[in-house]
Amino acid sequence: MVLVFLIALSSPPISKAAGQGFLVSDSFIRDLKTRLIWSRDANPAHCQMSWDDAVAYVKMLNEQKYAGRSDWRLPDLEEIKNLTDNARNVGSVATFTGDATVAPALLNVGFRNVEAGGYWTSSSSVFNETEAWYFSMTYGDKLVGSKSLYMYVWPVRWEKRDNLRHPAPALRGRLP
């Protein structure tokens, strides 16, 4: 009996975010509403890059099995917008205006290195093939710009079916 009690006391707590739509592990965070799995590090490259370099960077992450997986990709425009909306619903920043940033809500969920700048999406402009959509973490805006601009890269992947039946223990709550 005492052993069971000690194990319960030493178990990592489930974060508020985990109880309200996100499951947090050391290397990624699952958005339960969209079933997308995001890199917990919102800037794994630790720099900005052009859109073409972002595509190549994600390919390299897959070749190196980043976080043990090889199915990472750039998010589409709606996926990154939904992530920020879902985080604001959980986080302490419900609304923002002017020079406020979306980053605090994402950090509150458990993400790391969220930059207050633009993040590339996989969505190219339908009007100009030299432009792509990006999402501003500064203002929460969807914007289009030249693929030669420098933005951050935040990899995402789909949740696999087998994970639905047998979730990895690391995804059951916040880990240390």
Tab-separated table of C-alpha atoms in Angstrom:
chain	number	residue	atom	x	y	z
A	1	MET	CA	0.000	0.000	0.000
A	2	VAL	CA	2.745	2.450	0.887
A	3	LEU	CA	4.608	1.681	-2.351
A	4	VAL	CA	1.531	2.463	-4.461
A	5	PHE	CA	1.075	5.750	-2.614
A	6	LEU	CA	4.720	6.740	-3.197
A	7	ILE	CA	4.455	5.937	-6.903
A	8	ALA	CA	1.342	8.076	-7.164
A	9	LEU	CA	3.122	10.973	-5.474
A	10	SER	CA	6.129	10.718	-7.775
A	11	SER	CA	4.109	10.547	-11.013
A	12	PRO	CA	4.364	13.644	-13.176
A	13	PRO	CA	1.315	15.883	-12.905
A	14	ILE	CA	-1.042	16.252	-15.831
A	15	SER	CA	-0.898	19.844	-16.914
A	16	LYS	CA	-3.921	22.088	-17.238
A	17	ALA	CA	-3.238	22.133	-20.967
A	18	ALA	CA	-3.278	18.343	-21.089
A	19	GLY	CA	-6.658	18.330	-19.396
A	20	GLN	CA	-8.056	20.866	-21.835
A	21	GLY	CA	-7.095	19.675	-25.266
A	22	PHE	CA	-3.328	19.100	-25.374
A	23	LEU	CA	-1.106	16.205	-24.314
A	24	VAL	CA	2.485	17.169	-23.635
A	25	SER	CA	5.589	14.981	-23.994
A	26	ASP	CA	9.274	15.860	-23.982
A	27	SER	CA	9.563	16.271	-27.748
A	28	PHE	CA	6.061	16.918	-29.064
A	29	ILE	CA	2.561	18.067	-28.146
A	30	ARG	CA	-0.639	16.493	-29.414
A	31	ASP	CA	-3.590	18.774	-30.132
A	32	LEU	CA	-6.533	16.563	-29.210
A	33	LYS	CA	-9.011	18.685	-31.137
A	34	THR	CA	-7.229	18.442	-34.495
A	35	ARG	CA	-5.312	15.200	-33.833
A	36	LEU	CA	-2.144	16.867	-35.059
A	37	ILE	CA	1.186	16.330	-33.347
A	38	TRP	CA	3.439	19.393	-33.199
A	39	SER	CA	7.113	19.583	-32.368
A	40	ARG	CA	7.271	20.859	-28.802
A	41	ASP	CA	10.155	23.067	-29.935
A	42	ALA	CA	8.472	25.672	-32.137
A	43	ASN	CA	11.830	26.607	-33.651
A	44	PRO	CA	13.947	23.442	-33.893
A	45	ALA	CA	16.219	25.033	-36.525
A	46	HIS	CA	16.944	27.964	-34.161
A	47	CYS	CA	16.871	30.336	-37.130
A	48	GLN	CA	14.683	31.678	-39.904
A	49	MET	CA	14.928	30.475	-43.504
A	50	SER	CA	13.378	30.808	-46.935
A	51	TRP	CA	10.377	28.682	-47.890
A	52	ASP	CA	12.472	26.365	-50.099
A	53	ASP	CA	14.987	25.942	-47.284
A	54	ALA	CA	12.109	25.212	-44.879
A	55	VAL	CA	10.877	22.400	-47.140
A	56	ALA	CA	14.431	21.012	-47.328
A	57	TYR	CA	14.849	21.367	-43.554
A	58	VAL	CA	11.727	19.299	-42.844
A	59	LYS	CA	12.979	16.668	-45.302
A	60	MET	CA	16.255	16.562	-43.349
A	61	LEU	CA	14.329	16.192	-40.062
A	62	ASN	CA	12.569	13.171	-41.552
A	63	GLU	CA	15.835	11.643	-42.772
A	64	GLN	CA	17.261	12.051	-39.263
A	65	LYS	CA	14.036	10.755	-37.641
A	66	TYR	CA	13.451	13.884	-35.576
A	67	ALA	CA	11.708	12.932	-32.302
A	68	GLY	CA	11.790	9.333	-33.527
A	69	ARG	CA	9.520	9.992	-36.532
A	70	SER	CA	9.954	10.442	-40.274
A	71	ASP	CA	6.578	11.917	-41.252
A	72	TRP	CA	7.055	15.590	-40.326
A	73	ARG	CA	5.855	18.316	-42.693
A	74	LEU	CA	5.083	22.020	-42.817
A	75	PRO	CA	1.587	22.782	-41.508
A	76	ASP	CA	-1.017	24.180	-43.839
A	77	LEU	CA	-2.438	27.609	-43.136
A	78	GLU	CA	-5.560	26.435	-41.316
A	79	GLU	CA	-3.649	23.945	-39.153
A	80	ILE	CA	-1.364	26.577	-37.651
A	81	LYS	CA	-4.290	28.998	-37.227
A	82	ASN	CA	-6.300	26.283	-35.438
A	83	LEU	CA	-3.334	25.534	-33.160
A	84	THR	CA	-3.121	29.145	-32.033
A	85	ASP	CA	-6.895	29.377	-31.576
A	86	ASN	CA	-6.953	26.164	-29.511
A	87	ALA	CA	-4.014	27.344	-27.388
A	88	ARG	CA	-5.673	30.684	-26.685
A	89	ASN	CA	-8.792	28.836	-25.522
A	90	VAL	CA	-6.625	26.958	-22.992
A	91	GLY	CA	-4.005	29.602	-22.247
A	92	SER	CA	-4.130	32.748	-20.210
A	93	VAL	CA	-4.217	34.960	-23.304
A	94	ALA	CA	-7.782	34.757	-24.578
A	95	THR	CA	-7.598	37.776	-26.861
A	96	PHE	CA	-4.908	40.075	-28.121
A	97	THR	CA	-4.648	43.351	-29.985
A	98	GLY	CA	-2.024	45.594	-31.496
A	99	ASP	CA	1.482	44.595	-30.527
A	100	ALA	CA	0.422	41.623	-28.401
A	101	THR	CA	1.729	38.213	-29.351
A	102	VAL	CA	0.191	34.761	-29.699
A	103	ALA	CA	3.310	33.229	-28.123
A	104	PRO	CA	2.225	33.423	-24.436
A	105	ALA	CA	-0.784	31.168	-25.030
A	106	LEU	CA	1.377	28.615	-26.842
A	107	LEU	CA	4.043	28.751	-24.132
A	108	ASN	CA	1.328	28.282	-21.501
A	109	VAL	CA	0.298	25.035	-23.210
A	110	GLY	CA	3.889	23.786	-22.979
A	111	PHE	CA	5.519	24.670	-26.288
A	112	ARG	CA	9.087	25.956	-26.255
A	113	ASN	CA	10.893	28.578	-28.345
A	114	VAL	CA	7.765	30.124	-29.843
A	115	GLU	CA	9.043	33.109	-31.794
A	116	ALA	CA	7.043	36.323	-32.213
A	117	GLY	CA	7.436	36.356	-35.977
A	118	GLY	CA	6.274	34.579	-39.109
A	119	TYR	CA	6.048	30.793	-39.522
A	120	TRP	CA	5.976	29.161	-42.943
A	121	THR	CA	3.051	27.009	-44.022
A	122	SER	CA	2.891	24.468	-46.834
A	123	SER	CA	0.271	26.625	-48.559
A	124	SER	CA	1.586	28.289	-51.708
A	125	SER	CA	-0.220	31.268	-53.178
A	126	VAL	CA	-2.668	30.306	-55.937
A	127	PHE	CA	-1.973	33.628	-57.672
A	128	ASN	CA	1.823	33.594	-57.660
A	129	GLU	CA	3.970	30.462	-57.410
A	130	THR	CA	6.846	32.494	-55.949
A	131	GLU	CA	4.747	33.310	-52.857
A	132	ALA	CA	3.550	31.232	-49.913
A	133	TRP	CA	1.356	31.790	-46.894
A	134	TYR	CA	2.824	32.282	-43.458
A	135	PHE	CA	1.315	32.868	-40.033
A	136	SER	CA	2.367	35.783	-37.836
A	137	MET	CA	2.736	34.830	-34.183
A	138	THR	CA	3.004	38.534	-33.429
A	139	TYR	CA	-0.486	39.495	-34.550
A	140	GLY	CA	-2.209	36.186	-35.252
A	141	ASP	CA	-2.557	37.058	-38.934
A	142	LYS	CA	-2.490	34.883	-42.042
A	143	LEU	CA	-0.225	36.591	-44.575
A	144	VAL	CA	1.276	35.852	-47.981
A	145	GLY	CA	4.810	36.764	-48.988
A	146	SER	CA	7.709	35.926	-51.238
A	147	LYS	CA	9.185	32.468	-50.694
A	148	SER	CA	12.552	34.211	-50.430
A	149	LEU	CA	11.547	35.869	-47.128
A	150	TYR	CA	12.963	34.386	-43.942
A	151	MET	CA	10.455	32.797	-41.548
A	152	TYR	CA	10.533	30.161	-38.812
A	153	VAL	CA	9.751	26.467	-39.320
A	154	TRP	CA	7.443	24.492	-37.010
A	155	PRO	CA	7.098	20.819	-37.990
A	156	VAL	CA	3.827	18.964	-37.579
A	157	ARG	CA	2.580	15.474	-38.357
A	158	TRP	CA	-0.668	13.549	-38.359
A	159	GLU	CA	-1.540	11.278	-35.473
A	160	LYS	CA	-1.316	7.666	-36.621
A	161	ARG	CA	-4.250	5.288	-36.252
A	162	ASP	CA	-2.292	2.841	-34.083
A	163	ASN	CA	-1.599	5.691	-31.642
A	164	LEU	CA	-5.339	6.095	-31.152
A	165	ARG	CA	-5.733	2.542	-29.880
A	166	HIS	CA	-2.459	2.360	-27.970
A	167	PRO	CA	-1.227	5.831	-27.027
A	168	ALA	CA	2.395	6.019	-26.025
A	169	PRO	CA	2.839	6.470	-22.268
A	170	ALA	CA	4.694	9.723	-22.956
A	171	LEU	CA	1.477	11.222	-24.322
A	172	ARG	CA	-0.706	10.615	-21.288
A	173	GLY	CA	0.248	13.833	-19.527
A	174	ARG	CA	2.983	16.336	-18.864
A	175	LEU	CA	6.386	14.745	-18.492
A	176	PRO	CA	9.285	16.196	-16.521
